[in-house]
XYZ file of C-alpha atoms in Angstrom:
685
model
C 2.260 25.059 101.471
C 3.426 27.125 98.558
C 2.051 27.441 95.004
C 3.679 25.808 92.004
C 4.902 27.523 88.902
C 2.112 28.021 86.417
C 2.460 25.440 83.693
C 5.858 24.368 84.987
C 5.688 21.946 87.867
C 4.125 18.613 87.430
C 0.895 20.007 88.778
C 0.345 21.746 85.502
C 2.792 20.143 83.136
C 2.420 16.401 83.329
C 2.074 15.093 79.824
C 0.061 12.090 80.896
C -2.925 12.406 83.226
C -2.440 11.148 86.753
C -3.972 7.753 87.337
C -6.520 7.210 90.055
C -5.687 5.015 92.997
C -8.640 3.017 94.268
C -8.638 2.230 97.954
C -11.142 0.381 100.112
C -13.380 -0.070 97.084
C -13.750 3.692 96.710
C -12.854 5.490 93.520
C -10.079 7.859 94.416
C -10.685 11.451 93.517
C -8.199 13.288 91.326
C -8.600 16.928 92.189
C -7.472 19.137 89.359
C -5.327 22.214 89.613
C -6.142 24.859 87.084
C -3.998 27.899 87.554
C -1.931 30.345 89.458
C -1.519 34.090 89.477
C 0.902 35.111 86.736
C 2.759 37.680 88.827
C 3.643 35.186 91.547
C 6.753 33.053 91.592
C 6.100 29.325 91.889
C 6.900 29.455 95.544
C 5.601 32.929 96.076
C 2.341 34.147 97.542
C 0.780 37.494 96.775
C 0.927 40.752 98.659
C -0.806 41.385 101.934
C -3.454 43.607 100.435
C -4.899 40.781 98.383
C -8.281 39.367 99.232
C -10.400 36.674 97.631
C -11.498 39.018 94.855
C -8.023 40.048 93.776
C -6.407 38.444 90.764
C -2.842 39.625 90.895
C -1.659 37.583 93.797
C -2.139 34.376 95.687
C -5.858 34.995 96.060
C -6.233 34.201 92.374
C -4.641 30.862 93.111
C -7.092 30.248 95.926
C -10.055 30.716 93.609
C -8.551 28.626 90.865
C -7.002 25.863 92.892
C -9.598 25.201 95.560
C -11.002 21.703 95.656
C -14.688 21.204 96.213
C -15.414 18.950 99.131
C -18.555 16.867 99.427
C -18.669 17.348 103.200
C -20.259 20.188 105.167
C -17.756 22.762 103.959
C -17.012 24.041 100.500
C -13.570 25.364 101.097
C -11.730 28.141 99.362
C -8.480 26.403 98.512
C -5.235 27.403 97.006
C -2.622 24.931 95.812
C -1.635 21.902 97.761
C -1.078 23.100 101.345
C -1.456 19.939 103.242
C -1.167 19.821 107.022
C -3.737 20.806 109.654
C -2.538 21.805 113.101
C -3.089 18.913 115.351
C -3.027 19.620 119.036
C -4.652 22.809 120.008
C -8.321 22.733 120.729
C -9.469 21.314 124.053
C -7.754 23.041 126.934
C -5.693 26.205 126.877
C -2.567 25.053 128.703
C -1.300 27.089 131.647
C 2.237 27.088 130.285
C 1.180 29.418 127.492
C 0.704 32.223 129.958
C 3.900 31.581 131.861
C 6.097 30.822 128.854
C 6.973 27.280 129.971
C 6.763 24.444 127.483
C 4.502 21.416 127.965
C 5.944 18.602 130.012
C 7.045 15.409 128.292
C 5.132 12.303 129.438
C 7.014 9.679 131.443
C 8.885 7.108 129.348
C 7.131 3.855 128.628
C 7.984 0.582 126.968
C 4.354 -0.232 126.224
C 3.047 0.203 122.670
C 2.260 3.889 122.206
C -0.597 5.551 120.391
C -0.876 9.219 119.524
C -1.918 11.465 122.403
C -4.601 14.039 121.666
C -3.531 16.081 124.686
C 0.107 16.255 123.595
C -0.927 17.198 120.097
C -3.128 19.923 121.525
C -0.293 21.250 123.677
C 2.133 21.379 120.769
C -0.273 23.140 118.429
C -1.321 25.671 121.074
C 2.300 26.559 121.685
C 3.399 26.650 118.049
C 0.261 28.545 116.962
C 0.179 30.867 119.969
C 0.586 34.630 119.650
C 3.885 34.462 121.544
C 5.452 32.877 118.462
C 4.314 35.753 116.196
C 3.186 33.498 113.359
C 6.617 31.860 112.971
C 7.586 34.142 110.104
C 11.064 34.287 108.601
C 13.309 36.533 110.660
C 11.058 36.541 113.733
C 11.883 35.595 117.290
C 8.860 33.316 117.174
C 10.415 31.124 114.480
C 13.524 30.718 116.626
C 11.375 29.875 119.657
C 9.623 27.205 117.617
C 12.973 25.712 116.592
C 14.144 25.694 120.217
C 10.916 24.004 121.280
C 11.294 21.269 118.688
C 14.939 20.647 119.563
C 14.031 20.413 123.257
C 11.281 17.903 122.529
C 13.641 15.755 120.462
C 16.276 15.943 123.180
C 13.815 14.824 125.859
C 12.981 11.804 123.712
C 16.717 11.042 123.641
C 16.762 11.143 119.860
C 20.201 11.431 118.293
C 21.288 14.847 116.964
C 23.049 14.401 113.608
C 26.479 15.959 113.270
C 26.544 17.077 116.885
C 23.408 19.242 117.017
C 19.713 19.332 116.211
C 19.962 22.455 114.030
C 20.884 22.497 110.346
C 21.574 26.176 109.688
C 21.317 28.001 106.361
C 20.740 31.511 105.041
C 18.543 33.190 102.474
C 18.389 36.692 101.021
C 15.122 38.584 100.699
C 13.596 42.002 100.126
C 13.112 43.559 103.539
C 11.978 47.105 102.877
C 12.231 50.296 100.840
C 15.604 51.958 100.354
C 16.221 55.556 101.357
C 16.884 56.648 97.762
C 13.371 55.709 96.633
C 11.576 58.822 95.390
C 8.847 59.936 92.986
C 8.122 63.401 91.598
C 5.123 64.608 89.617
C 6.045 67.550 87.379
C 8.951 68.251 89.707
C 6.918 68.091 92.930
C 8.025 65.386 95.395
C 5.327 62.916 96.443
C 5.133 61.347 99.895
C 6.374 57.791 100.014
C 4.005 55.468 101.874
C 1.147 57.963 101.598
C 0.943 58.764 97.896
C 3.019 55.974 96.378
C 5.048 52.864 97.119
C 7.259 50.610 95.019
C 5.799 47.243 94.048
C 7.926 44.458 95.509
C 8.846 42.977 92.129
C 10.082 46.354 90.828
C 13.433 46.752 89.125
C 15.818 48.989 91.053
C 16.832 51.965 88.938
C 16.111 55.627 88.207
C 13.586 56.687 85.575
C 11.910 59.721 84.031
C 9.482 60.333 81.232
C 6.180 61.675 80.006
C 3.130 59.801 81.270
C 0.861 57.741 79.036
C -2.417 56.233 80.239
C -2.811 52.662 78.933
C -6.102 51.521 80.435
C -5.610 48.194 82.205
C -2.221 47.692 80.568
C -3.533 44.584 78.804
C -2.556 43.261 75.396
C -4.874 40.340 74.618
C -5.108 39.808 70.861
C -6.856 36.490 71.439
C -9.739 38.533 72.877
C -9.483 41.319 70.278
C -8.389 43.724 73.003
C -5.184 45.753 73.241
C -4.665 48.810 75.441
C -1.376 49.446 73.614
C -2.775 49.421 70.073
C -1.638 52.612 68.320
C -0.046 53.896 71.528
C 3.597 54.985 71.565
C 5.044 54.216 74.997
C 8.723 54.003 74.082
C 10.688 56.010 76.627
C 7.461 56.847 78.473
C 6.096 56.126 81.945
C 2.900 54.091 81.614
C -0.056 54.502 83.986
C -2.408 51.499 84.197
C -5.395 50.321 86.193
C -5.090 47.222 88.308
C -6.948 44.047 87.155
C -8.565 43.803 83.697
C -11.788 44.759 81.860
C -14.963 43.576 83.547
C -18.470 42.766 82.501
C -20.726 42.753 85.501
C -18.704 41.165 88.258
C -16.609 38.947 86.016
C -13.567 39.256 83.848
C -14.220 39.586 80.131
C -11.294 37.288 79.439
C -11.760 34.314 81.726
C -14.325 31.767 82.811
C -12.660 32.041 86.183
C -12.581 35.343 88.024
C -9.437 36.622 86.305
C -7.087 35.773 83.484
C -3.308 35.911 83.402
C -3.555 39.385 81.881
C -4.507 40.754 85.304
C -1.193 39.723 86.857
C 1.251 42.327 88.070
C 4.230 40.664 86.436
C 2.309 40.398 83.164
C 1.553 44.117 83.198
C 5.198 44.947 83.852
C 6.428 42.586 81.135
C 4.007 43.921 78.513
C 4.963 47.527 79.273
C 8.688 46.743 79.165
C 8.382 44.895 75.854
C 6.872 48.021 74.319
C 9.706 50.235 75.479
C 8.223 51.815 78.609
C 10.786 53.030 81.142
C 8.535 52.572 84.180
C 5.043 51.449 85.156
C 2.590 53.171 87.492
C -0.310 51.150 88.933
C -3.533 52.496 90.436
C -6.491 50.745 92.064
C -9.594 51.131 89.859
C -12.466 52.846 91.679
C -15.296 50.703 90.280
C -14.302 47.290 91.650
C -11.825 48.085 94.368
C -13.478 50.203 97.024
C -10.486 50.802 99.268
C -7.450 52.507 97.831
C -4.717 50.739 99.771
C -1.050 50.707 98.870
C 0.447 47.238 98.768
C 3.166 46.734 101.372
C 6.649 45.780 100.284
C 7.092 42.354 101.805
C 9.835 39.726 101.936
C 10.297 38.317 98.480
C 12.721 35.909 96.848
C 11.857 35.703 93.186
C 11.968 37.223 89.755
C 11.848 40.960 89.309
C 10.355 43.101 86.594
C 12.669 44.676 84.041
C 11.466 48.225 84.718
C 10.653 50.231 87.853
C 7.133 49.485 89.064
C 5.349 51.868 91.444
C 1.825 51.915 92.841
C 0.249 55.348 93.258
C -2.866 56.506 95.073
C -5.962 57.449 93.108
C -5.611 61.085 94.109
C -2.242 61.210 92.333
C -3.640 59.532 89.215
C -6.647 61.876 89.201
C -4.297 64.846 89.376
C -2.451 63.560 86.305
C -5.656 62.999 84.334
C -7.080 66.388 85.256
C -3.874 68.177 84.259
C -4.051 66.501 80.839
C -7.739 67.310 80.354
C -8.815 63.672 80.510
C -11.925 62.181 82.190
C -11.546 60.924 85.738
C -10.640 57.336 86.622
C -14.213 56.241 87.231
C -15.408 57.480 83.852
C -12.460 55.914 82.057
C -12.942 52.584 83.771
C -16.694 52.509 83.146
C -16.153 53.263 79.473
C -13.571 50.514 79.036
C -15.627 47.948 80.939
C -18.877 48.768 79.149
C -17.649 48.379 75.583
C -14.357 46.492 75.973
C -12.736 49.317 74.043
C -9.443 50.833 75.186
C -9.327 54.485 76.223
C -5.565 54.939 76.104
C -4.044 58.383 75.641
C -0.883 60.385 76.186
C -1.221 62.692 79.191
C 0.111 65.931 77.750
C 2.022 68.082 80.173
C 2.404 65.318 82.760
C 5.898 64.088 83.584
C 7.245 61.959 86.405
C 10.722 61.047 87.511
C 11.912 58.838 90.308
C 14.081 56.024 91.547
C 13.322 52.685 93.171
C 15.655 51.175 95.740
C 14.784 48.111 97.817
C 16.543 46.897 100.931
C 17.698 43.306 101.079
C 18.648 41.347 104.151
C 20.019 37.914 104.886
C 17.815 35.747 107.078
C 19.227 32.934 109.211
C 17.064 29.816 109.078
C 17.381 26.356 110.532
C 15.935 22.927 109.974
C 15.494 20.885 113.138
C 16.722 17.321 112.654
C 16.773 14.261 114.932
C 17.456 10.560 114.381
C 15.831 7.486 115.875
C 18.645 4.964 115.257
C 17.682 1.648 113.724
C 18.880 -1.847 114.537
C 20.440 -4.632 112.553
C 21.782 -4.702 109.012
C 19.518 -1.899 107.737
C 20.305 0.602 110.483
C 22.460 2.528 108.012
C 19.415 3.251 105.838
C 17.022 6.073 106.667
C 13.348 6.948 106.442
C 12.682 10.699 106.480
C 9.519 12.067 108.082
C 9.089 15.797 107.579
C 6.833 18.787 108.206
C 7.528 22.493 107.837
C 7.223 24.632 110.955
C 7.436 28.141 109.475
C 4.421 30.277 108.582
C 3.680 33.880 107.523
C 4.354 35.920 110.652
C 2.167 39.017 110.471
C 1.099 38.486 106.901
C 2.709 40.164 103.943
C 3.419 37.971 100.947
C 1.185 34.949 101.143
C -1.490 36.450 103.348
C -5.036 36.506 102.034
C -6.309 38.900 104.676
C -4.641 42.196 103.809
C -3.960 42.837 107.500
C -0.871 42.845 109.686
C -2.400 40.627 112.328
C -0.507 37.594 113.547
C -1.085 34.624 111.250
C -0.771 31.738 113.690
C -0.867 28.995 111.069
C -2.392 26.334 113.293
C -3.239 24.066 110.390
C -0.450 25.394 108.174
C 1.591 23.910 109.547
C 1.576 23.710 113.333
C -0.613 20.656 112.815
C 1.946 18.832 110.704
C 4.768 19.884 113.012
C 2.921 18.655 116.086
C 2.171 15.419 114.247
C 5.879 15.052 113.497
C 6.834 15.476 117.153
C 4.128 13.108 118.340
C 5.110 10.526 115.734
C 8.680 10.711 117.031
C 7.396 10.010 120.548
C 5.191 7.132 119.405
C 7.952 5.439 117.433
C 10.720 5.997 119.976
C 8.517 4.589 122.758
C 8.436 1.248 120.953
C 12.176 1.014 120.488
C 14.333 0.950 117.352
C 13.039 -0.160 113.973
C 14.974 -2.064 111.335
C 15.831 1.191 109.589
C 16.752 4.508 111.175
C 14.209 7.339 111.088
C 15.166 10.959 110.408
C 12.644 13.455 111.790
C 12.981 16.841 110.064
C 11.108 20.067 110.804
C 11.769 22.231 107.750
C 12.037 26.020 107.737
C 11.457 28.366 104.818
C 8.804 26.239 103.128
C 6.476 29.210 102.667
C 9.266 31.046 100.843
C 9.821 28.224 98.385
C 10.748 24.867 99.935
C 13.988 26.446 101.119
C 14.570 24.124 104.068
C 13.938 20.877 102.244
C 15.958 22.071 99.240
C 18.865 22.802 101.573
C 18.439 19.449 103.297
C 18.691 17.364 100.121
C 21.609 19.485 98.900
C 23.419 19.148 102.239
C 22.099 15.921 103.780
C 23.326 15.003 107.273
C 23.421 11.382 106.094
C 24.345 10.104 102.618
C 21.440 10.891 100.304
C 21.642 7.444 98.712
C 20.891 5.955 102.135
C 17.465 7.648 102.309
C 14.913 5.061 101.163
C 11.622 7.011 101.446
C 10.113 10.266 102.700
C 6.750 11.009 104.352
C 5.576 14.635 104.443
C 2.744 15.987 106.607
C 1.507 19.442 105.654
C -1.853 20.798 106.835
C -3.227 17.705 108.530
C -5.425 19.415 111.112
C -8.789 19.820 109.379
C -9.939 16.230 108.862
C -13.508 16.199 107.506
C -15.671 13.206 106.693
C -12.724 11.039 107.809
C -11.075 11.820 104.451
C -7.289 11.930 104.206
C -5.752 13.052 100.922
C -2.606 11.164 99.979
C -0.136 11.953 97.219
C 2.827 10.064 95.832
C 1.384 6.561 95.914
C 2.887 5.767 92.536
C 6.474 6.764 93.391
C 7.230 3.184 94.476
C 5.565 -0.021 93.315
C 5.062 -1.137 96.908
C 3.203 1.941 98.124
C -0.279 1.490 96.645
C -0.666 -2.137 97.817
C 0.538 -1.018 101.239
C -1.961 1.851 101.291
C -4.764 -0.470 100.208
C -3.998 -2.746 103.134
C -3.812 0.145 105.588
C -6.982 1.708 104.185
C -8.953 -1.482 104.810
C -7.973 -1.383 108.486
C -8.086 2.383 109.060
C -10.984 4.533 110.305
C -9.824 7.038 107.693
C -10.893 7.124 104.062
C -7.964 7.575 101.698
C -8.225 9.633 98.532
C -5.452 10.006 96.004
C -4.397 13.482 94.927
C -1.979 12.097 92.388
C 0.429 9.218 92.022
C 3.465 11.369 91.272
C 5.818 12.966 93.767
C 5.730 16.548 92.542
C 3.581 19.015 94.447
C 3.759 22.265 96.402
C 5.331 21.067 99.628
C 8.607 19.702 100.958
C 8.211 16.163 99.646
C 8.913 17.520 96.167
C 12.543 18.236 97.074
C 12.966 14.519 97.763
C 11.036 13.371 94.702
C 13.357 15.496 92.577
C 16.215 13.410 93.994
C 14.351 10.240 92.972
C 13.397 9.264 96.507
C 9.921 7.676 96.889
C 7.513 9.931 98.789
C 4.088 10.033 100.380
C 2.230 13.173 101.300
C -0.565 13.484 103.901
C -3.041 16.382 103.700
C -6.567 16.985 105.033
C -7.620 19.697 102.600
C -7.996 23.430 102.185
C -10.345 25.730 104.075
C -11.341 29.426 104.183
C -8.848 30.130 107.006
C -5.881 29.224 104.827
C -3.174 31.918 105.050
C -5.395 34.098 107.200
C -5.194 35.199 110.855
C -8.219 32.959 111.517
C -6.177 29.751 111.077
C -6.210 29.173 114.827
C -5.793 26.202 117.120
C -9.423 26.075 118.201
C -10.384 24.855 114.718
C -8.103 21.835 114.697
C -9.574 18.344 114.678
C -7.182 16.823 117.215
C -8.739 13.405 117.118
C -8.223 13.435 113.360
C -4.585 14.442 113.770
C -4.075 11.617 116.241
C -5.526 9.150 113.733
C -3.157 10.477 111.083
C -0.184 10.081 113.428
C -1.166 6.468 114.107
C -1.420 5.872 110.359
C 1.967 7.523 109.800
C 3.462 5.216 112.431
C 2.088 2.198 110.560
C 3.552 3.503 107.292
C 6.995 4.051 108.807
C 6.992 0.604 110.434
C 6.145 -1.027 107.117
C 8.808 0.993 105.315
C 11.340 -0.058 107.928
C 10.563 -3.749 107.391
C 10.086 -3.988 103.604
C 12.819 -4.434 100.994
C 14.129 -1.111 99.785
C 11.546 0.450 97.397
C 12.753 1.686 94.020
C 11.708 5.145 92.856
C 9.209 5.264 89.997
C 9.013 8.469 87.942
C 5.305 8.519 87.091
C 3.810 11.177 84.843
C 0.955 12.091 87.171
C 1.333 14.684 89.901
C -0.432 15.865 93.000
C -3.265 18.138 91.928
C -5.643 19.943 94.206
C -8.245 22.397 92.913
C -11.888 23.197 92.327
C -12.035 21.403 89.008
C -12.740 24.563 87.027
C -12.306 24.561 83.282
C -8.745 24.779 82.118
C -7.609 28.282 81.279
C -5.636 27.521 78.187
C -1.940 27.579 77.585
C 0.364 24.608 77.253
C 2.592 22.417 79.387
C 6.321 21.813 79.069
C 6.923 19.488 81.996
C 9.887 20.853 83.917
C 10.404 21.236 87.636
C 12.215 24.561 88.136
C 15.104 24.904 90.562
C 13.415 26.812 93.385
C 16.750 27.609 94.987
C 18.103 29.297 91.847
C 19.772 32.611 92.473
C 18.490 35.449 90.323
C 20.178 35.011 86.948
C 19.380 34.935 83.266
C 17.314 31.912 82.314
C 15.398 29.158 84.058
C 17.364 26.370 85.700
C 15.769 22.938 85.370
C 15.863 20.767 88.473
C 14.061 17.794 86.937
C 11.670 16.830 84.154
C 8.349 15.036 84.420
C 8.217 11.529 83.003
C 6.556 11.374 79.593
C 6.354 15.161 79.293
C 7.242 17.418 76.386
C 10.433 18.387 78.211
C 11.579 14.785 78.584
C 10.782 13.959 74.965
C 12.687 17.042 73.800
C 15.781 15.939 75.714
C 15.799 18.475 78.552
C 17.517 17.303 81.727
C 18.154 18.418 85.258
C 20.835 21.109 85.416
C 19.932 22.640 82.040
C 19.303 26.387 81.892
C 16.555 27.486 79.494
C 17.505 30.825 77.944
C 14.980 31.118 75.077
C 11.458 29.862 74.428
C 11.033 30.241 70.697
C 12.158 33.781 69.898
C 11.463 35.008 73.428
C 14.465 35.395 75.738
C 13.858 34.102 79.262
C 15.152 36.351 82.007
C 13.534 34.333 84.752
C 10.852 31.821 85.625
C 7.958 34.224 85.147
C 8.975 34.828 81.529
C 8.618 31.100 80.887
C 5.295 31.026 82.720
C 4.010 33.813 80.498
C 5.274 32.115 77.344
C 3.576 28.840 78.223
C 0.354 30.682 79.009
C 0.318 32.122 75.496
C 1.215 28.830 73.795
C -1.084 26.000 72.738
C -0.903 22.213 73.116
C 0.703 20.538 70.117
C 2.722 23.634 69.227
C 6.370 22.973 68.302
C 8.780 25.342 70.038
C 12.529 25.793 69.713
C 14.276 25.840 73.079
C 17.708 27.372 73.552
C 19.452 25.610 76.409
C 22.720 26.195 78.226
C 24.180 22.837 79.261
C 27.493 23.201 81.020
C 29.758 25.262 78.773
C 27.705 24.557 75.656
C 24.560 26.108 74.206
C 22.275 23.678 72.395
C 18.961 23.919 70.572
C 16.097 21.512 71.260
C 12.574 21.259 69.893
C 9.606 20.516 72.136
C 6.064 19.608 71.165
C 4.063 21.175 73.969
C 1.514 19.137 75.880
C -1.789 19.878 77.548
C -2.214 21.193 81.037
C -4.136 18.889 83.371
C -7.869 19.391 82.928
C -7.690 20.617 79.320
């Protein structure tokens, strides 16, 4: 699952609170989402060096968005990653060692139930080391696609448009260009040993005198500003990572970190003050190891200036040459008194250039159809799950290692559930409506596969009546299944109530709306009713330890049986109408809100890098809807602040307050119009 845009998606921008859905006489739990790292794109995880104590990447989201469970585990949780791997625990199949795929069971006309053994086989294969973590651009991702297509073919499911693959491409940062260089007072530094570009860096040459600006934080609301009285125009700014501390906590946040700690925030603040480049160094007092962050695949906004991380030894050399205290002394002084220690580093000059390599990755969704019967056979139910994961880490990993991230729960579990559901339904013969089974690729990079699917549907989009998404369904605990989207059609909550009464599972609502950080959102944005199945977050999320031996296969089988019941009811009921409810799927620890305001837009995650923020949809009842924003609009200004990209809007919303009136400059077709929005509250405020 991927994180949402801070303050932008419905998870943080719904104007009206999501309503609870009570099932089986239990009060459904609304789990709140409180925040996301400011330097991360809505679909983007943080760099591989991040761990649970780091604020400037996805780890911040884990701390802030983790729900608290009442069961035996209190899980560190990020945003809404929802599908546990489902078939991997009991026996290690022999075919893993020989490379052969698990055999398909003999056909049967008897009513079918989900098979734990088949689920186990699928998860063990998909989450095995041979598939290299199913990362974008890896052989393992292609092997997974081949496996899924072969399974669908053995079930005699129909390939749409002549084949099971729906191919598409995406561009991403793939490495450091040969021209990248950095010199300190004319002496070349060693790339990869003494410095490395930060992935979100602008690509250009730079030179200038060096200025030390503490943590690079400007926080007037906390009476703290590292840039106060400091002239950085035309200069290269050196800053510490993170933000001022008191004890083991941020001085600026009730959570571990505030938005001021974000990498993108630091780059934006420096650029706004005229800096020509930004140098980042790990602070010695609360970051023991001095590791350089790897440049990893990235598809998002970039900073406006070159951004380079340097080793402490390089920073210490600069400080010593300028007659300044060492890093440890400077950091201790700032942390102790919350007083900046900024200064120009006389006699220290750097020059350099940043160049990043970009490659095009070939991706494919795997699609199969179970044809329906009768008058409704031309209408379709979509059941989906993403099959990609993180490969060997990089962006999105919370481990900081290059080990294989097998992604058994995320989302081999949901993918195995999808395949098993196809077997269960096809064994019983055709339903009244056709069923489209879709294994999406590129979800971890920003819902790329599902966005491509709804933009290029193999069947007419208006013929799709509903969508069920399974993401992270492999860690069922206390028999609790989290369900989102129950309010997107009037028929869904009564149906879920009926199923809940008869199910061994306990249903809990994570929001009635259809917007959330997984592939169902692409369908909700097209006004297609959705449901989302998820068993919850856990400490193995986006780590190499998310392995098949931790999957609750019996729980996955129960979820598959429930999914089969849902699809059968959808196939038989009158076509449900989409309801645009204000509430959204929210999963988090329930921490206090961190401030800021909500606008209520759903950004276009497939937007190419360009000036402004393209709006894909607006949340019902939100400030955006009331202001007159619509899908297809491009936001170019928020008040007086120009918006270069989505992160600029995220930053602006973080600094705003509920009830504030803001002028919005919007490009709509060939015209530019001005709107006024009265900002709303973020959920939990």
